[in-house]
PDB file of N, CA and C in Angstrom:
ATOM      1  N   ILE T  11    -106.885   3.740   0.663  1.00 52.00           N
ATOM      2  CA  ILE T  11    -105.442   3.854   1.025  1.00 52.00           C
ATOM      3  C   ILE T  11    -104.717   2.817   0.123  1.00 52.00           C
ATOM      4  N   TYR T  12    -103.594   3.514  -0.571  1.00 62.00           N
ATOM      5  CA  TYR T  12    -102.796   2.556  -1.400  1.00 62.00           C
ATOM      6  C   TYR T  12    -101.906   1.692  -0.514  1.00 62.00           C
ATOM      7  N   MET T  13    -101.762   0.439  -0.937  1.00 81.00           N
ATOM      8  CA  MET T  13    -100.853  -0.430  -0.118  1.00 81.00           C
ATOM      9  C   MET T  13     -99.325  -0.386  -0.656  1.00 81.00           C
ATOM     10  N   VAL T  14     -99.195  -0.038  -1.830  1.00 82.00           N
ATOM     11  CA  VAL T  14     -97.877   0.105  -2.654  1.00 82.00           C
ATOM     12  C   VAL T  14     -97.693   1.241  -3.297  1.00 82.00           C
ATOM     13  N   MET T  15     -96.531   1.890  -3.081  1.00 84.00           N
ATOM     14  CA  MET T  15     -96.194   3.164  -3.834  1.00 84.00           C
ATOM     15  C   MET T  15     -94.792   3.137  -4.348  1.00 84.00           C
ATOM     16  N   ASP T  16     -94.580   3.808  -5.280  1.00 84.00           N
ATOM     17  CA  ASP T  16     -93.241   4.031  -5.854  1.00 84.00           C
ATOM     18  C   ASP T  16     -92.528   5.101  -5.239  1.00 84.00           C
ATOM     19  N   ALA T  17     -91.197   5.006  -4.981  1.00 87.00           N
ATOM     20  CA  ALA T  17     -90.485   6.138  -4.437  1.00 87.00           C
ATOM     21  C   ALA T  17     -89.007   6.156  -4.741  1.00 87.00           C
ATOM     22  N   ARG T  18     -88.289   7.122  -4.384  1.00 89.00           N
ATOM     23  CA  ARG T  18     -86.846   7.077  -4.529  1.00 89.00           C
ATOM     24  C   ARG T  18     -86.336   6.998  -3.079  1.00 89.00           C
ATOM     25  N   ARG T  19     -85.273   6.127  -2.988  1.00 90.00           N
ATOM     26  CA  ARG T  19     -84.477   5.966  -1.997  1.00 90.00           C
ATOM     27  C   ARG T  19     -83.579   7.131  -1.711  1.00 90.00           C
ATOM     28  N   THR T  20     -83.449   7.822  -0.570  1.00 89.00           N
ATOM     29  CA  THR T  20     -82.634   8.980  -0.475  1.00 89.00           C
ATOM     30  C   THR T  20     -81.119   8.620  -0.346  1.00 89.00           C
ATOM     31  N   GLU T  21     -80.876   7.440   0.197  1.00 89.00           N
ATOM     32  CA  GLU T  21     -79.507   6.778   0.324  1.00 89.00           C
ATOM     33  C   GLU T  21     -78.759   6.747  -0.841  1.00 89.00           C
ATOM     34  N   ASP T  22     -79.363   6.241  -2.040  1.00 91.00           N
ATOM     35  CA  ASP T  22     -78.615   6.059  -3.189  1.00 91.00           C
ATOM     36  C   ASP T  22     -79.540   6.407  -4.416  1.00 91.00           C
ATOM     37  N   ASN T  23     -80.554   6.985  -4.210  1.00 91.00           N
ATOM     38  CA  ASN T  23     -81.434   7.549  -5.196  1.00 91.00           C
ATOM     39  C   ASN T  23     -82.149   6.543  -6.209  1.00 91.00           C
ATOM     40  N   SER T  24     -82.101   5.308  -5.714  1.00 89.00           N
ATOM     41  CA  SER T  24     -82.545   4.096  -6.471  1.00 89.00           C
ATOM     42  C   SER T  24     -84.041   4.099  -6.340  1.00 89.00           C
ATOM     43  N   LYS T  25     -84.712   3.603  -7.404  1.00 88.00           N
ATOM     44  CA  LYS T  25     -86.146   3.493  -7.370  1.00 88.00           C
ATOM     45  C   LYS T  25     -86.585   2.281  -6.677  1.00 88.00           C
ATOM     46  N   VAL T  26     -87.503   2.516  -5.656  1.00 91.00           N
ATOM     47  CA  VAL T  26     -88.080   1.523  -4.731  1.00 91.00           C
ATOM     48  C   VAL T  26     -89.432   1.510  -4.810  1.00 91.00           C
ATOM     49  N   CYS T  27     -89.928   0.561  -4.166  1.00 89.00           N
ATOM     50  CA  CYS T  27     -91.538   0.465  -3.879  1.00 89.00           C
ATOM     51  C   CYS T  27     -91.643   0.335  -2.249  1.00 89.00           C
ATOM     52  N   ILE T  28     -92.650   1.055  -1.672  1.00 91.00           N
ATOM     53  CA  ILE T  28     -92.756   1.045  -0.223  1.00 91.00           C
ATOM     54  C   ILE T  28     -94.131   0.254  -0.205  1.00 91.00           C
ATOM     55  N   LYS T  29     -94.175  -0.794   0.674  1.00 90.00           N
ATOM     56  CA  LYS T  29     -95.500  -1.485   0.732  1.00 90.00           C
ATOM     57  C   LYS T  29     -95.961  -1.281   2.327  1.00 90.00           C
ATOM     58  N   ARG T  30     -97.185  -0.836   2.407  1.00 91.00           N
ATOM     59  CA  ARG T  30     -97.748  -0.564   3.682  1.00 91.00           C
ATOM     60  C   ARG T  30     -98.212  -2.150   4.231  1.00 91.00           C
ATOM     61  N   ILE T  31     -97.978  -2.328   5.561  1.00 91.00           N
ATOM     62  CA  ILE T  31     -98.273  -3.532   6.238  1.00 91.00           C
ATOM     63  C   ILE T  31     -98.692  -3.363   7.534  1.00 91.00           C
ATOM     64  N   THR T  32     -99.725  -4.056   8.008  1.00 89.00           N
ATOM     65  CA  THR T  32    -100.175  -3.916   9.476  1.00 89.00           C
ATOM     66  C   THR T  32     -99.188  -4.568  10.349  1.00 89.00           C
ATOM     67  N   LYS T  33     -99.159  -3.993  11.563  1.00 81.00           N
ATOM     68  CA  LYS T  33     -98.358  -4.472  12.653  1.00 81.00           C
ATOM     69  C   LYS T  33     -98.428  -6.057  12.728  1.00 81.00           C
ATOM     70  N   PHE T  34     -99.653  -6.442  12.633  1.00 84.00           N
ATOM     71  CA  PHE T  34     -99.967  -7.829  13.085  1.00 84.00           C
ATOM     72  C   PHE T  34     -99.598  -8.878  11.898  1.00 84.00           C
ATOM     73  N   SER T  35     -99.101  -8.429  10.856  1.00 86.00           N
ATOM     74  CA  SER T  35     -98.568  -9.276   9.716  1.00 86.00           C
ATOM     75  C   SER T  35     -97.083  -9.761   9.923  1.00 86.00           C
ATOM     76  N   ASN T  36     -96.948 -10.960   9.395  1.00 88.00           N
ATOM     77  CA  ASN T  36     -95.613 -11.439   9.607  1.00 88.00           C
ATOM     78  C   ASN T  36     -94.914 -11.315   8.333  1.00 88.00           C
ATOM     79  N   GLU T  37     -95.371 -10.542   7.361  1.00 88.00           N
ATOM     80  CA  GLU T  37     -94.848 -10.317   5.922  1.00 88.00           C
ATOM     81  C   GLU T  37     -93.396 -10.010   5.953  1.00 88.00           C
ATOM     82  N   ILE T  38     -92.988  -9.113   6.843  1.00 89.00           N
ATOM     83  CA  ILE T  38     -91.622  -8.545   6.838  1.00 89.00           C
ATOM     84  C   ILE T  38     -90.581  -9.757   7.113  1.00 89.00           C
ATOM     85  N   ALA T  39     -91.033 -10.313   8.189  1.00 89.00           N
ATOM     86  CA  ALA T  39     -90.081 -11.399   8.879  1.00 89.00           C
ATOM     87  C   ALA T  39     -90.083 -12.630   7.681  1.00 89.00           C
ATOM     88  N   ILE T  40     -91.271 -12.917   7.046  1.00 88.00           N
ATOM     89  CA  ILE T  40     -91.332 -13.800   5.975  1.00 88.00           C
ATOM     90  C   ILE T  40     -90.430 -13.528   4.691  1.00 88.00           C
ATOM     91  N   ALA T  41     -90.619 -12.338   4.361  1.00 88.00           N
ATOM     92  CA  ALA T  41     -89.849 -11.826   3.292  1.00 88.00           C
ATOM     93  C   ALA T  41     -88.309 -11.721   3.519  1.00 88.00           C
ATOM     94  N   LYS T  42     -87.929 -11.408   4.627  1.00 89.00           N
ATOM     95  CA  LYS T  42     -86.529 -11.418   5.160  1.00 89.00           C
ATOM     96  C   LYS T  42     -85.923 -12.896   5.269  1.00 89.00           C
ATOM     97  N   TYR T  43     -86.818 -13.743   5.521  1.00 89.00           N
ATOM     98  CA  TYR T  43     -86.452 -15.198   5.538  1.00 89.00           C
ATOM     99  C   TYR T  43     -86.356 -15.715   4.144  1.00 89.00           C
ATOM    100  N   LEU T  44     -87.279 -15.438   3.346  1.00 87.00           N
ATOM    101  CA  LEU T  44     -87.162 -15.887   2.012  1.00 87.00           C
ATOM    102  C   LEU T  44     -85.967 -15.347   1.175  1.00 87.00           C
ATOM    103  N   THR T  45     -85.440 -14.284   1.607  1.00 87.00           N
ATOM    104  CA  THR T  45     -84.283 -13.740   1.016  1.00 87.00           C
ATOM    105  C   THR T  45     -83.061 -13.813   1.785  1.00 87.00           C
ATOM    106  N   SER T  46     -82.915 -14.797   2.692  1.00 88.00           N
ATOM    107  CA  SER T  46     -81.786 -15.268   3.346  1.00 88.00           C
ATOM    108  C   SER T  46     -80.923 -15.866   2.332  1.00 88.00           C
ATOM    109  N   GLU T  47     -79.540 -15.663   2.758  1.00 86.00           N
ATOM    110  CA  GLU T  47     -78.539 -16.215   1.869  1.00 86.00           C
ATOM    111  C   GLU T  47     -78.849 -17.842   1.347  1.00 86.00           C
ATOM    112  N   GLU T  48     -79.186 -18.518   2.359  1.00 86.00           N
ATOM    113  CA  GLU T  48     -79.440 -19.890   2.114  1.00 86.00           C
ATOM    114  C   GLU T  48     -80.509 -19.988   0.951  1.00 86.00           C
ATOM    115  N   LEU T  49     -81.585 -19.274   1.192  1.00 86.00           N
ATOM    116  CA  LEU T  49     -82.753 -19.502   0.234  1.00 86.00           C
ATOM    117  C   LEU T  49     -82.591 -18.857  -1.179  1.00 86.00           C
ATOM    118  N   LEU T  50     -81.896 -17.823  -0.996  1.00 84.00           N
ATOM    119  CA  LEU T  50     -81.471 -16.983  -2.370  1.00 84.00           C
ATOM    120  C   LEU T  50     -80.579 -17.940  -3.255  1.00 84.00           C
ATOM    121  N   SER T  51     -79.775 -18.670  -2.726  1.00 86.00           N
ATOM    122  CA  SER T  51     -79.030 -19.731  -3.577  1.00 86.00           C
ATOM    123  C   SER T  51     -79.926 -20.707  -4.395  1.00 86.00           C
ATOM    124  N   ASP T  52     -81.326 -20.752  -4.190  1.00 85.00           N
ATOM    125  CA  ASP T  52     -82.112 -21.604  -4.922  1.00 85.00           C
ATOM    126  C   ASP T  52     -82.621 -20.892  -6.239  1.00 85.00           C
ATOM    127  N   PRO T  53     -82.273 -21.279  -7.446  1.00 84.00           N
ATOM    128  CA  PRO T  53     -82.499 -20.614  -8.617  1.00 84.00           C
ATOM    129  C   PRO T  53     -84.089 -20.433  -8.859  1.00 84.00           C
ATOM    130  N   LYS T  54     -84.870 -21.113  -8.192  1.00 81.00           N
ATOM    131  CA  LYS T  54     -86.299 -21.095  -8.180  1.00 81.00           C
ATOM    132  C   LYS T  54     -86.808 -19.788  -7.356  1.00 81.00           C
ATOM    133  N   ASN T  55     -86.010 -19.295  -6.586  1.00 83.00           N
ATOM    134  CA  ASN T  55     -86.552 -18.294  -5.386  1.00 83.00           C
ATOM    135  C   ASN T  55     -86.329 -16.930  -6.178  1.00 83.00           C
ATOM    136  N   HIS T  56     -87.416 -16.243  -6.687  1.00 81.00           N
ATOM    137  CA  HIS T  56     -87.400 -14.981  -7.328  1.00 81.00           C
ATOM    138  C   HIS T  56     -87.838 -13.770  -6.281  1.00 81.00           C
ATOM    139  N   CYS T  57     -87.819 -13.960  -5.131  1.00 85.00           N
ATOM    140  CA  CYS T  57     -88.187 -13.045  -4.131  1.00 85.00           C
ATOM    141  C   CYS T  57     -87.219 -11.816  -4.093  1.00 85.00           C
ATOM    142  N   LEU T  58     -87.870 -10.635  -4.040  1.00 85.00           N
ATOM    143  CA  LEU T  58     -87.238  -9.617  -3.757  1.00 85.00           C
ATOM    144  C   LEU T  58     -86.628  -9.261  -2.398  1.00 85.00           C
ATOM    145  N   PRO T  59     -85.337  -8.630  -2.110  1.00 88.00           N
ATOM    146  CA  PRO T  59     -84.782  -8.342  -0.897  1.00 88.00           C
ATOM    147  C   PRO T  59     -85.579  -7.275  -0.192  1.00 88.00           C
ATOM    148  N   VAL T  60     -85.629  -7.274   0.989  1.00 90.00           N
ATOM    149  CA  VAL T  60     -86.299  -6.296   1.938  1.00 90.00           C
ATOM    150  C   VAL T  60     -85.074  -5.241   2.013  1.00 90.00           C
ATOM    151  N   LEU T  61     -85.035  -3.974   1.511  1.00 92.00           N
ATOM    152  CA  LEU T  61     -84.050  -3.010   1.738  1.00 92.00           C
ATOM    153  C   LEU T  61     -84.121  -2.413   3.014  1.00 92.00           C
ATOM    154  N   ASP T  62     -85.318  -2.129   3.558  1.00 92.00           N
ATOM    155  CA  ASP T  62     -85.514  -1.392   4.806  1.00 92.00           C
ATOM    156  C   ASP T  62     -86.836  -1.707   5.258  1.00 92.00           C
ATOM    157  N   ASN T  63     -87.262  -1.375   6.570  1.00 92.00           N
ATOM    158  CA  ASN T  63     -88.625  -1.560   7.016  1.00 92.00           C
ATOM    159  C   ASN T  63     -88.609  -0.418   8.149  1.00 92.00           C
ATOM    160  N   PHE T  64     -89.828   0.158   8.271  1.00 93.00           N
ATOM    161  CA  PHE T  64     -89.876   1.081   9.393  1.00 93.00           C
ATOM    162  C   PHE T  64     -91.403   1.098   9.817  1.00 93.00           C
ATOM    163  N   VAL T  65     -91.593   1.741  10.973  1.00 93.00           N
ATOM    164  CA  VAL T  65     -92.909   1.946  11.635  1.00 93.00           C
ATOM    165  C   VAL T  65     -93.401   3.335  11.372  1.00 93.00           C
ATOM    166  N   ASP T  66     -94.694   3.471  10.983  1.00 93.00           N
ATOM    167  CA  ASP T  66     -95.235   4.690  10.716  1.00 93.00           C
ATOM    168  C   ASP T  66     -95.157   5.681  11.992  1.00 93.00           C
ATOM    169  N   PRO T  67     -94.582   6.723  11.746  1.00 94.00           N
ATOM    170  CA  PRO T  67     -94.295   7.680  13.023  1.00 94.00           C
ATOM    171  C   PRO T  67     -95.706   8.134  13.620  1.00 94.00           C
ATOM    172  N   GLU T  68     -96.814   8.167  12.768  1.00 94.00           N
ATOM    173  CA  GLU T  68     -98.040   8.536  13.283  1.00 94.00           C
ATOM    174  C   GLU T  68     -99.006   7.473  13.701  1.00 94.00           C
ATOM    175  N   ASP T  69     -98.813   6.078  13.432  1.00 93.00           N
ATOM    176  CA  ASP T  69     -99.542   5.059  13.674  1.00 93.00           C
ATOM    177  C   ASP T  69     -98.697   3.847  13.891  1.00 93.00           C
ATOM    178  N   SER T  70     -98.506   3.465  15.079  1.00 92.00           N
ATOM    179  CA  SER T  70     -97.524   2.296  15.456  1.00 92.00           C
ATOM    180  C   SER T  70     -98.172   0.973  15.082  1.00 92.00           C
ATOM    181  N   THR T  71     -99.494   0.976  14.437  1.00 93.00           N
ATOM    182  CA  THR T  71     -99.963  -0.334  14.002  1.00 93.00           C
ATOM    183  C   THR T  71     -99.695  -0.692  12.622  1.00 93.00           C
ATOM    184  N   ILE T  72     -99.010   0.497  11.951  1.00 93.00           N
ATOM    185  CA  ILE T  72     -98.599   0.318  10.500  1.00 93.00           C
ATOM    186  C   ILE T  72     -97.103   0.298  10.411  1.00 93.00           C
ATOM    187  N   SER T  73     -96.644  -0.631   9.516  1.00 93.00           N
ATOM    188  CA  SER T  73     -95.214  -0.702   9.157  1.00 93.00           C
ATOM    189  C   SER T  73     -95.174  -0.546   7.691  1.00 93.00           C
ATOM    190  N   TYR T  74     -93.890  -0.234   7.187  1.00 93.00           N
ATOM    191  CA  TYR T  74     -93.499  -0.110   5.796  1.00 93.00           C
ATOM    192  C   TYR T  74     -92.471  -1.060   5.360  1.00 93.00           C
ATOM    193  N   MET T  75     -92.551  -1.579   4.313  1.00 93.00           N
ATOM    194  CA  MET T  75     -91.340  -2.481   3.803  1.00 93.00           C
ATOM    195  C   MET T  75     -90.935  -1.878   2.508  1.00 93.00           C
ATOM    196  N   VAL T  76     -89.604  -1.625   2.452  1.00 93.00           N
ATOM    197  CA  VAL T  76     -89.024  -0.990   1.121  1.00 93.00           C
ATOM    198  C   VAL T  76     -88.258  -2.003   0.345  1.00 93.00           C
ATOM    199  N   MET T  77     -88.631  -2.111  -0.751  1.00 91.00           N
ATOM    200  CA  MET T  77     -87.941  -3.263  -1.709  1.00 91.00           C
ATOM    201  C   MET T  77     -87.747  -2.560  -3.066  1.00 91.00           C
ATOM    202  N   PRO T  78     -86.735  -3.245  -3.791  1.00 91.00           N
ATOM    203  CA  PRO T  78     -86.250  -2.592  -5.066  1.00 91.00           C
ATOM    204  C   PRO T  78     -87.617  -2.600  -5.993  1.00 91.00           C
ATOM    205  N   LEU T  79     -87.780  -1.572  -6.862  1.00 87.00           N
ATOM    206  CA  LEU T  79     -88.776  -1.425  -7.767  1.00 87.00           C
ATOM    207  C   LEU T  79     -88.457  -2.125  -9.069  1.00 87.00           C
ATOM    208  N   LEU T  80     -89.342  -2.998  -9.317  1.00 81.00           N
ATOM    209  CA  LEU T  80     -89.167  -3.639 -10.773  1.00 81.00           C
ATOM    210  C   LEU T  80     -90.059  -3.019 -11.596  1.00 81.00           C
ATOM    211  N   ARG T  81     -91.093  -3.684 -12.077  1.00 70.00           N
ATOM    212  CA  ARG T  81     -92.125  -3.040 -12.714  1.00 70.00           C
ATOM    213  C   ARG T  81     -93.474  -4.057 -12.775  1.00 70.00           C
ATOM    214  N   ASP T  82     -94.665  -3.507 -13.115  1.00 61.00           N
ATOM    215  CA  ASP T  82     -95.793  -4.292 -12.991  1.00 61.00           C
ATOM    216  C   ASP T  82     -95.743  -5.473 -13.977  1.00 61.00           C
ATOM    217  N   PHE T  83     -96.042  -6.708 -13.422  1.00 51.00           N
ATOM    218  CA  PHE T  83     -95.859  -7.968 -14.476  1.00 51.00           C
ATOM    219  C   PHE T  83     -96.470  -7.905 -15.865  1.00 51.00           C
ATOM    220  N   SER T  84     -97.514  -6.803 -16.082  1.00 54.00           N
ATOM    221  CA  SER T  84     -97.973  -6.737 -17.373  1.00 54.00           C
ATOM    222  C   SER T  84     -97.442  -5.590 -18.053  1.00 54.00           C
ATOM    223  N   ASP T  85     -96.430  -4.900 -17.635  1.00 65.00           N
ATOM    224  CA  ASP T  85     -95.952  -3.732 -18.490  1.00 65.00           C
ATOM    225  C   ASP T  85     -94.403  -4.003 -18.623  1.00 65.00           C
ATOM    226  N   PRO T  86     -93.982  -4.268 -19.683  1.00 66.00           N
ATOM    227  CA  PRO T  86     -94.763  -4.273 -20.956  1.00 66.00           C
ATOM    228  C   PRO T  86     -95.730  -5.312 -21.038  1.00 66.00           C
ATOM    229  N   GLU T  87     -96.630  -5.324 -21.873  1.00 74.00           N
ATOM    230  CA  GLU T  87     -97.479  -6.486 -22.232  1.00 74.00           C
ATOM    231  C   GLU T  87     -96.826  -7.597 -22.598  1.00 74.00           C
ATOM    232  N   PHE T  88     -97.399  -8.856 -22.356  1.00 73.00           N
ATOM    233  CA  PHE T  88     -96.631 -10.115 -22.784  1.00 73.00           C
ATOM    234  C   PHE T  88     -96.745 -10.079 -24.346  1.00 73.00           C
ATOM    235  N   GLY T  89     -95.535 -10.488 -25.070  1.00 77.00           N
ATOM    236  CA  GLY T  89     -95.549 -10.346 -26.436  1.00 77.00           C
ATOM    237  C   GLY T  89     -95.761 -11.787 -27.167  1.00 77.00           C
ATOM    238  N   ALA T  90     -95.657 -12.973 -26.385  1.00 82.00           N
ATOM    239  CA  ALA T  90     -95.569 -14.145 -26.887  1.00 82.00           C
ATOM    240  C   ALA T  90     -96.267 -15.011 -25.821  1.00 82.00           C
ATOM    241  N   HIS T  91     -96.692 -16.116 -26.214  1.00 82.00           N
ATOM    242  CA  HIS T  91     -97.331 -17.173 -25.370  1.00 82.00           C
ATOM    243  C   HIS T  91     -96.095 -17.660 -24.438  1.00 82.00           C
ATOM    244  N   GLY T  92     -94.919 -17.817 -24.936  1.00 84.00           N
ATOM    245  CA  GLY T  92     -93.865 -18.326 -24.089  1.00 84.00           C
ATOM    246  C   GLY T  92     -93.560 -17.331 -22.874  1.00 84.00           C
ATOM    247  N   GLU T  93     -93.763 -16.181 -23.027  1.00 80.00           N
ATOM    248  CA  GLU T  93     -93.592 -15.099 -21.920  1.00 80.00           C
ATOM    249  C   GLU T  93     -94.661 -15.331 -20.694  1.00 80.00           C
ATOM    250  N   VAL T  94     -95.992 -15.624 -21.216  1.00 79.00           N
ATOM    251  CA  VAL T  94     -96.986 -15.928 -20.222  1.00 79.00           C
ATOM    252  C   VAL T  94     -96.536 -17.263 -19.605  1.00 79.00           C
ATOM    253  N   VAL T  95     -96.197 -18.165 -20.287  1.00 85.00           N
ATOM    254  CA  VAL T  95     -95.879 -19.543 -19.789  1.00 85.00           C
ATOM    255  C   VAL T  95     -94.804 -19.307 -18.780  1.00 85.00           C
ATOM    256  N   ASP T  96     -93.662 -18.637 -18.897  1.00 84.00           N
ATOM    257  CA  ASP T  96     -92.639 -18.343 -17.980  1.00 84.00           C
ATOM    258  C   ASP T  96     -93.038 -17.677 -16.925  1.00 84.00           C
ATOM    259  N   CYS T  97     -93.996 -16.684 -17.015  1.00 75.00           N
ATOM    260  CA  CYS T  97     -94.429 -15.957 -15.823  1.00 75.00           C
ATOM    261  C   CYS T  97     -95.310 -16.806 -14.974  1.00 75.00           C
ATOM    262  N   VAL T  98     -96.043 -17.575 -15.514  1.00 78.00           N
ATOM    263  CA  VAL T  98     -96.943 -18.489 -14.566  1.00 78.00           C
ATOM    264  C   VAL T  98     -96.169 -19.544 -14.074  1.00 78.00           C
ATOM    265  N   THR T  99     -95.143 -20.066 -14.716  1.00 81.00           N
ATOM    266  CA  THR T  99     -94.202 -21.165 -14.125  1.00 81.00           C
ATOM    267  C   THR T  99     -93.460 -20.533 -12.993  1.00 81.00           C
ATOM    268  N   GLN T 100     -93.078 -19.326 -12.987  1.00 76.00           N
ATOM    269  CA  GLN T 100     -92.338 -18.568 -11.935  1.00 76.00           C
ATOM    270  C   GLN T 100     -93.310 -18.554 -10.701  1.00 76.00           C
ATOM    271  N   LEU T 101     -94.464 -18.023 -10.943  1.00 71.00           N
ATOM    272  CA  LEU T 101     -95.436 -17.873  -9.873  1.00 71.00           C
ATOM    273  C   LEU T 101     -95.772 -19.288  -9.351  1.00 71.00           C
ATOM    274  N   LEU T 102     -95.736 -20.308  -9.928  1.00 74.00           N
ATOM    275  CA  LEU T 102     -96.078 -21.546  -9.487  1.00 74.00           C
ATOM    276  C   LEU T 102     -94.990 -22.218  -8.648  1.00 74.00           C
ATOM    277  N   GLU T 103     -93.671 -21.720  -8.977  1.00 73.00           N
ATOM    278  CA  GLU T 103     -92.573 -22.181  -8.277  1.00 73.00           C
ATOM    279  C   GLU T 103     -92.584 -21.705  -6.858  1.00 73.00           C
ATOM    280  N   VAL T 104     -93.293 -20.622  -6.477  1.00 66.00           N
ATOM    281  CA  VAL T 104     -93.387 -20.203  -5.062  1.00 66.00           C
ATOM    282  C   VAL T 104     -94.095 -21.252  -4.292  1.00 66.00           C
ATOM    283  N   CYS T 105     -94.791 -22.124  -4.833  1.00 66.00           N
ATOM    284  CA  CYS T 105     -95.404 -23.281  -4.083  1.00 66.00           C
ATOM    285  C   CYS T 105     -94.300 -24.262  -3.747  1.00 66.00           C
ATOM    286  N   THR T 106     -93.172 -24.250  -4.477  1.00 67.00           N
ATOM    287  CA  THR T 106     -92.171 -25.360  -4.036  1.00 67.00           C
ATOM    288  C   THR T 106     -91.189 -24.929  -3.092  1.00 67.00           C
ATOM    289  N   LEU T 107     -91.325 -23.566  -2.677  1.00 63.00           N
ATOM    290  CA  LEU T 107     -90.427 -23.219  -1.579  1.00 63.00           C
ATOM    291  C   LEU T 107     -90.740 -23.681  -0.218  1.00 63.00           C
ATOM    292  N   PRO T 108     -89.857 -23.823   0.678  1.00 64.00           N
ATOM    293  CA  PRO T 108     -90.048 -24.648   1.881  1.00 64.00           C
ATOM    294  C   PRO T 108     -91.289 -24.228   2.865  1.00 64.00           C
ATOM    295  N   THR T 109     -91.417 -22.806   2.859  1.00 61.00           N
ATOM    296  CA  THR T 109     -92.559 -22.339   3.615  1.00 61.00           C
ATOM    297  C   THR T 109     -93.851 -21.939   2.866  1.00 61.00           C
ATOM    298  N   ALA T 110     -93.817 -22.233   1.599  1.00 60.00           N
ATOM    299  CA  ALA T 110     -94.859 -21.688   0.773  1.00 60.00           C
ATOM    300  C   ALA T 110     -95.953 -22.753   0.607  1.00 60.00           C
ATOM    301  N   THR T 111     -97.248 -22.063   0.421  1.00 58.00           N
ATOM    302  CA  THR T 111     -98.380 -22.991   0.231  1.00 58.00           C
ATOM    303  C   THR T 111     -99.136 -22.458  -0.964  1.00 58.00           C
ATOM    304  N   PRO T 112     -99.919 -23.150  -1.677  1.00 54.00           N
ATOM    305  CA  PRO T 112    -100.840 -22.699  -2.721  1.00 54.00           C
ATOM    306  C   PRO T 112    -101.525 -21.579  -2.494  1.00 54.00           C
ATOM    307  N   ARG T 113    -101.920 -21.104  -1.174  1.00 55.00           N
ATOM    308  CA  ARG T 113    -102.614 -19.931  -0.768  1.00 55.00           C
ATOM    309  C   ARG T 113    -101.581 -18.660  -1.144  1.00 55.00           C
ATOM    310  N   ASP T 114    -100.386 -18.757  -1.192  1.00 53.00           N
ATOM    311  CA  ASP T 114     -99.424 -17.734  -1.512  1.00 53.00           C
ATOM    312  C   ASP T 114     -99.812 -17.128  -2.809  1.00 53.00           C
ATOM    313  N   LEU T 115    -100.193 -17.900  -3.787  1.00 52.00           N
ATOM    314  CA  LEU T 115    -100.511 -17.309  -5.116  1.00 52.00           C
ATOM    315  C   LEU T 115    -101.755 -16.419  -5.036  1.00 52.00           C
ATOM    316  N   LEU T 116    -102.669 -16.715  -4.027  1.00 50.00           N
ATOM    317  CA  LEU T 116    -103.838 -15.760  -3.955  1.00 50.00           C
ATOM    318  C   LEU T 116    -103.251 -14.387  -3.299  1.00 50.00           C
ATOM    319  N   ILE T 117    -102.349 -14.381  -2.435  1.00 47.00           N
ATOM    320  CA  ILE T 117    -101.799 -13.248  -1.919  1.00 47.00           C
ATOM    321  C   ILE T 117    -100.974 -12.350  -3.023  1.00 47.00           C
ATOM    322  N   ILE T 118    -100.395 -13.036  -3.966  1.00 47.00           N
ATOM    323  CA  ILE T 118     -99.579 -12.446  -5.061  1.00 47.00           C
ATOM    324  C   ILE T 118    -100.815 -11.728  -5.974  1.00 47.00           C
ATOM    325  N   SER T 119    -101.635 -12.483  -6.098  1.00 45.00           N
ATOM    326  CA  SER T 119    -102.811 -11.910  -7.162  1.00 45.00           C
ATOM    327  C   SER T 119    -103.371 -10.790  -6.624  1.00 45.00           C
ATOM    328  N   ARG T 120    -103.617 -10.595  -5.352  1.00 44.00           N
ATOM    329  CA  ARG T 120    -104.321  -9.536  -4.784  1.00 44.00           C
ATOM    330  C   ARG T 120    -103.583  -8.218  -4.830  1.00 44.00           C
ATOM    331  N   ASP T 121    -102.096  -8.235  -4.787  1.00 42.00           N
ATOM    332  CA  ASP T 121    -101.289  -7.204  -4.637  1.00 42.00           C
ATOM    333  C   ASP T 121    -101.098  -6.412  -5.781  1.00 42.00           C
TER     334      ASP T 121
END
């Protein structure tokens, strides 16, 4: 089962990604917290806002989180060493956020 898929938001026809999450995960609450006005004012915060979330109508143990669609981090491929360094720097900045731990990088790399 795919955990993330691309879609079009009917409300404004924007490209979004929909992520499948189990009911027992705190991911939606964490994502909403990390994109609160207070934390978004930090230039190191590169988190995407949660546009919407909803429960699967056929399986109440599954929820979906809707976020803006960007693109895969490797598309387009890195063209210079500086681009790789910038990407890794931003990923490591996750660890400096108030609620983050180095384990968060493992979560990023699995998705």
